[in-house]
mmCIF file of N, CA and C in Angstrom:
data_model
loop_
_atom_site.group_PDB
_atom_site.id
_atom_site.type_symbol
_atom_site.label_atom_id
_atom_site.label_comp_id
_atom_site.label_asym_id
_atom_site.label_seq_id
_atom_site.Cartn_x
_atom_site.Cartn_y
_atom_site.Cartn_z
ATOM 1 N N MET A 1 85.555 111.720 62.452
ATOM 2 C CA MET A 1 85.150 111.063 64.039
ATOM 3 C C MET A 1 86.788 110.703 64.490
ATOM 4 N N THR A 2 86.854 111.132 65.822
ATOM 5 C CA THR A 2 88.151 111.376 66.637
ATOM 6 C C THR A 2 87.532 109.857 67.247
ATOM 7 N N ARG A 3 88.681 108.884 67.093
ATOM 8 C CA ARG A 3 89.134 107.640 67.439
ATOM 9 C C ARG A 3 89.450 107.483 69.012
ATOM 10 N N PRO A 4 89.612 107.331 70.187
ATOM 11 C CA PRO A 4 90.237 107.203 71.241
ATOM 12 C C PRO A 4 90.819 106.434 71.297
ATOM 13 N N ILE A 5 92.113 106.669 71.955
ATOM 14 C CA ILE A 5 93.527 105.285 72.004
ATOM 15 C C ILE A 5 93.606 105.102 73.961
ATOM 16 N N LEU A 6 93.557 103.912 73.840
ATOM 17 C CA LEU A 6 94.100 103.778 75.206
ATOM 18 C C LEU A 6 95.494 103.310 75.087
ATOM 19 N N PHE A 7 96.491 103.777 76.026
ATOM 20 C CA PHE A 7 97.278 103.017 76.199
ATOM 21 C C PHE A 7 97.885 102.937 78.166
ATOM 22 N N ASP A 8 99.060 102.225 78.601
ATOM 23 C CA ASP A 8 99.516 101.789 79.705
ATOM 24 C C ASP A 8 100.801 102.529 79.630
ATOM 25 N N LEU A 9 101.010 104.004 80.321
ATOM 26 C CA LEU A 9 101.633 104.146 80.609
ATOM 27 C C LEU A 9 102.429 104.033 82.160
ATOM 28 N N ASP A 10 101.800 103.716 82.930
ATOM 29 C CA ASP A 10 102.696 103.316 84.325
ATOM 30 C C ASP A 10 103.543 102.029 83.984
ATOM 31 N N GLY A 11 104.855 101.693 83.567
ATOM 32 C CA GLY A 11 105.583 100.926 83.699
ATOM 33 C C GLY A 11 106.128 100.645 82.066
ATOM 34 N N THR A 12 105.293 100.702 81.369
ATOM 35 C CA THR A 12 105.239 100.645 79.838
ATOM 36 C C THR A 12 106.286 101.905 79.355
ATOM 37 N N LEU A 13 105.699 103.319 79.259
ATOM 38 C CA LEU A 13 106.184 104.626 78.910
ATOM 39 C C LEU A 13 107.129 105.324 80.558
ATOM 40 N N VAL A 14 106.698 104.909 81.356
ATOM 41 C CA VAL A 14 107.757 105.240 82.026
ATOM 42 C C VAL A 14 107.692 104.513 83.175
ATOM 43 N N ASP A 15 108.973 104.661 84.114
ATOM 44 C CA ASP A 15 109.710 103.366 84.917
ATOM 45 C C ASP A 15 109.063 104.003 86.005
ATOM 46 N N THR A 16 107.966 104.101 86.764
ATOM 47 C CA THR A 16 107.286 104.610 87.990
ATOM 48 C C THR A 16 108.325 104.676 89.138
ATOM 49 N N PRO A 17 108.522 103.205 89.958
ATOM 50 C CA PRO A 17 109.128 102.482 90.591
ATOM 51 C C PRO A 17 110.325 103.832 90.852
ATOM 52 N N ASN A 18 111.224 103.447 89.944
ATOM 53 C CA ASN A 18 112.284 104.930 90.050
ATOM 54 C C ASN A 18 112.043 106.155 89.890
ATOM 55 N N ALA A 19 111.240 106.863 89.321
ATOM 56 C CA ALA A 19 110.634 108.133 89.733
ATOM 57 C C ALA A 19 110.498 108.103 91.076
ATOM 58 N N ILE A 20 109.393 107.338 91.241
ATOM 59 C CA ILE A 20 108.789 107.480 92.625
ATOM 60 C C ILE A 20 110.449 107.927 93.873
ATOM 61 N N VAL A 21 111.081 106.717 93.965
ATOM 62 C CA VAL A 21 112.137 106.398 94.581
ATOM 63 C C VAL A 21 113.037 107.966 94.119
ATOM 64 N N GLU A 22 113.119 108.111 93.426
ATOM 65 C CA GLU A 22 114.103 109.178 92.993
ATOM 66 C C GLU A 22 113.357 110.676 93.711
ATOM 67 N N THR A 23 111.983 110.825 93.222
ATOM 68 C CA THR A 23 111.255 111.907 94.000
ATOM 69 C C THR A 23 111.011 112.168 95.428
ATOM 70 N N PHE A 24 110.663 111.007 96.198
ATOM 71 C CA PHE A 24 110.661 110.763 97.475
ATOM 72 C C PHE A 24 112.391 111.026 97.970
ATOM 73 N N GLY A 25 112.831 110.497 97.530
ATOM 74 C CA GLY A 25 114.367 110.895 98.275
ATOM 75 C C GLY A 25 114.521 112.044 97.938
ATOM 76 N N ALA A 26 114.672 113.359 96.919
ATOM 77 C CA ALA A 26 114.426 113.956 96.942
ATOM 78 C C ALA A 26 113.898 115.027 97.844
ATOM 79 N N THR A 27 112.908 114.529 98.162
ATOM 80 C CA THR A 27 112.314 115.009 99.396
ATOM 81 C C THR A 27 112.313 115.162 100.484
ATOM 82 N N LEU A 28 112.718 114.022 101.034
ATOM 83 C CA LEU A 28 112.978 114.022 102.182
ATOM 84 C C LEU A 28 114.543 114.883 102.642
ATOM 85 N N THR A 29 115.426 114.320 101.527
ATOM 86 C CA THR A 29 116.696 115.479 101.845
ATOM 87 C C THR A 29 116.349 116.540 101.857
ATOM 88 N N SER A 30 114.870 117.533 101.241
ATOM 89 C CA SER A 30 115.340 118.936 101.219
ATOM 90 C C SER A 30 114.439 119.252 102.950
ATOM 91 N N LEU A 31 113.991 118.082 103.310
ATOM 92 C CA LEU A 31 113.149 118.532 104.191
ATOM 93 C C LEU A 31 114.261 118.083 106.123
ATOM 94 N N GLY A 32 115.507 117.456 105.245
ATOM 95 C CA GLY A 32 116.596 117.165 106.042
ATOM 96 C C GLY A 32 116.517 115.760 107.246
ATOM 97 N N VAL A 33 115.610 114.949 105.893
ATOM 98 C CA VAL A 33 115.711 113.757 106.939
ATOM 99 C C VAL A 33 116.788 112.551 106.005
ATOM 100 N N PRO A 34 117.867 112.202 107.170
ATOM 101 C CA PRO A 34 119.069 111.543 106.819
ATOM 102 C C PRO A 34 118.887 110.026 106.370
ATOM 103 N N GLY A 35 119.508 109.554 105.825
ATOM 104 C CA GLY A 35 119.601 107.940 105.753
ATOM 105 C C GLY A 35 118.405 107.271 105.236
ATOM 106 N N VAL A 36 117.728 107.464 104.445
ATOM 107 C CA VAL A 36 116.460 106.729 104.005
ATOM 108 C C VAL A 36 116.875 106.400 102.844
ATOM 109 N N SER A 37 116.839 104.564 102.541
ATOM 110 C CA SER A 37 117.491 104.051 101.469
ATOM 111 C C SER A 37 116.384 104.076 100.423
ATOM 112 N N PRO A 38 117.078 103.908 99.071
ATOM 113 C CA PRO A 38 116.093 103.093 98.504
ATOM 114 C C PRO A 38 115.383 102.495 98.224
ATOM 115 N N GLU A 39 115.689 101.362 99.244
ATOM 116 C CA GLU A 39 114.749 100.032 99.484
ATOM 117 C C GLU A 39 114.043 100.503 100.165
ATOM 118 N N GLU A 40 114.146 101.366 101.228
ATOM 119 C CA GLU A 40 113.141 101.661 102.523
ATOM 120 C C GLU A 40 111.881 102.261 101.505
ATOM 121 N N ILE A 41 112.413 103.511 100.398
ATOM 122 C CA ILE A 41 111.228 104.268 99.592
ATOM 123 C C ILE A 41 110.520 102.744 98.795
ATOM 124 N N ARG A 42 110.981 102.322 98.239
ATOM 125 C CA ARG A 42 110.334 101.402 97.347
ATOM 126 C C ARG A 42 109.399 100.369 98.212
ATOM 127 N N SER A 43 109.343 100.086 99.659
ATOM 128 C CA SER A 43 109.261 99.501 100.481
ATOM 129 C C SER A 43 107.456 100.319 100.830
ATOM 130 N N THR A 44 107.602 101.060 100.642
ATOM 131 C CA THR A 44 106.049 102.495 100.628
ATOM 132 C C THR A 44 105.436 102.515 99.272
ATOM 133 N N ILE A 45 105.905 102.220 98.181
ATOM 134 C CA ILE A 45 104.725 102.254 97.156
ATOM 135 C C ILE A 45 103.791 101.540 97.010
ATOM 136 N N GLY A 46 102.852 102.486 96.938
ATOM 137 C CA GLY A 46 101.366 101.719 97.160
ATOM 138 C C GLY A 46 100.534 102.487 97.987
ATOM 139 N N LEU A 47 101.327 102.843 98.776
ATOM 140 C CA LEU A 47 100.692 103.455 100.500
ATOM 141 C C LEU A 47 100.179 104.802 100.174
ATOM 142 N N PRO A 48 99.156 105.191 100.680
ATOM 143 C CA PRO A 48 98.788 106.268 100.554
ATOM 144 C C PRO A 48 100.156 107.638 100.928
ATOM 145 N N LEU A 49 99.654 108.241 100.566
ATOM 146 C CA LEU A 49 100.784 109.119 100.538
ATOM 147 C C LEU A 49 101.653 110.064 102.128
ATOM 148 N N GLU A 50 100.458 110.006 102.468
ATOM 149 C CA GLU A 50 100.644 110.675 103.972
ATOM 150 C C GLU A 50 101.253 109.745 104.704
ATOM 151 N N LYS A 51 101.125 108.589 105.000
ATOM 152 C CA LYS A 51 100.963 107.099 105.669
ATOM 153 C C LYS A 51 102.633 106.411 105.255
ATOM 154 N N ALA A 52 102.907 106.644 104.016
ATOM 155 C CA ALA A 52 104.428 106.330 103.305
ATOM 156 C C ALA A 52 105.363 107.586 103.676
ATOM 157 N N PHE A 53 105.347 108.922 103.869
ATOM 158 C CA PHE A 53 106.227 109.869 104.455
ATOM 159 C C PHE A 53 105.996 109.629 105.626
ATOM 160 N N ALA A 54 104.960 109.423 106.503
ATOM 161 C CA ALA A 54 105.193 109.468 107.925
ATOM 162 C C ALA A 54 105.847 108.399 108.343
ATOM 163 N N GLN A 55 105.628 107.013 107.793
ATOM 164 C CA GLN A 55 106.681 105.698 107.743
ATOM 165 C C GLN A 55 108.147 105.557 107.367
ATOM 166 N N LEU A 56 108.466 106.791 106.529
ATOM 167 C CA LEU A 56 109.822 107.089 106.112
ATOM 168 C C LEU A 56 110.637 108.542 106.858
ATOM 169 N N ILE A 57 109.634 108.995 107.280
ATOM 170 C CA ILE A 57 110.308 110.084 108.384
ATOM 171 C C ILE A 57 110.349 109.669 109.654
ATOM 172 N N GLY A 58 109.232 108.836 109.945
ATOM 173 C CA GLY A 58 109.497 108.370 111.591
ATOM 174 C C GLY A 58 108.811 109.327 112.255
ATOM 175 N N THR A 59 107.754 108.095 113.532
ATOM 176 C CA THR A 59 106.992 108.750 113.698
ATOM 177 C C THR A 59 107.255 110.036 114.827
ATOM 178 N N SER A 60 108.393 110.009 115.328
ATOM 179 C CA SER A 60 108.979 111.348 116.196
ATOM 180 C C SER A 60 109.248 112.690 115.243
ATOM 181 N N ALA A 61 108.948 112.428 113.570
ATOM 182 C CA ALA A 61 108.893 113.649 113.167
ATOM 183 C C ALA A 61 107.835 114.387 113.688
ATOM 184 N N PRO A 62 108.106 115.567 113.664
ATOM 185 C CA PRO A 62 107.410 117.013 114.087
ATOM 186 C C PRO A 62 105.620 116.688 113.108
ATOM 187 N N ALA A 63 104.677 116.633 113.014
ATOM 188 C CA ALA A 63 103.450 116.655 112.242
ATOM 189 C C ALA A 63 104.036 118.074 111.198
ATOM 190 N N ALA A 64 104.325 119.288 111.172
ATOM 191 C CA ALA A 64 104.605 119.854 110.344
ATOM 192 C C ALA A 64 105.198 119.317 109.626
ATOM 193 N N THR A 65 106.230 118.441 110.107
ATOM 194 C CA THR A 65 107.481 117.633 108.436
ATOM 195 C C THR A 65 106.538 116.930 107.954
ATOM 196 N N VAL A 66 105.849 116.268 108.709
ATOM 197 C CA VAL A 66 105.019 114.926 107.717
ATOM 198 C C VAL A 66 103.902 115.658 106.982
ATOM 199 N N GLU A 67 103.855 116.990 107.075
ATOM 200 C CA GLU A 67 102.616 117.074 106.127
ATOM 201 C C GLU A 67 103.259 118.389 105.653
ATOM 202 N N ALA A 68 104.299 118.807 105.516
ATOM 203 C CA ALA A 68 105.317 119.620 104.145
ATOM 204 C C ALA A 68 105.441 118.425 103.386
ATOM 205 N N ALA A 69 105.881 116.853 103.596
ATOM 206 C CA ALA A 69 105.945 116.247 102.578
ATOM 207 C C ALA A 69 105.097 115.903 101.632
#
């Protein structure tokens, strides 16, 4: 009989806040969005992705840029 194993990945095996900051930063850089600090990115953790990127990119960004993110 197979026995299931349950474990906590988030914050236990993976440092997700740092991974999120790194991947958001790389994405923003690839889109040509300058000057977004790790602290600004960290402040969006937990928001839906569309809202987080819209906040980080700024409301003046074209919709296509927000969509690309």
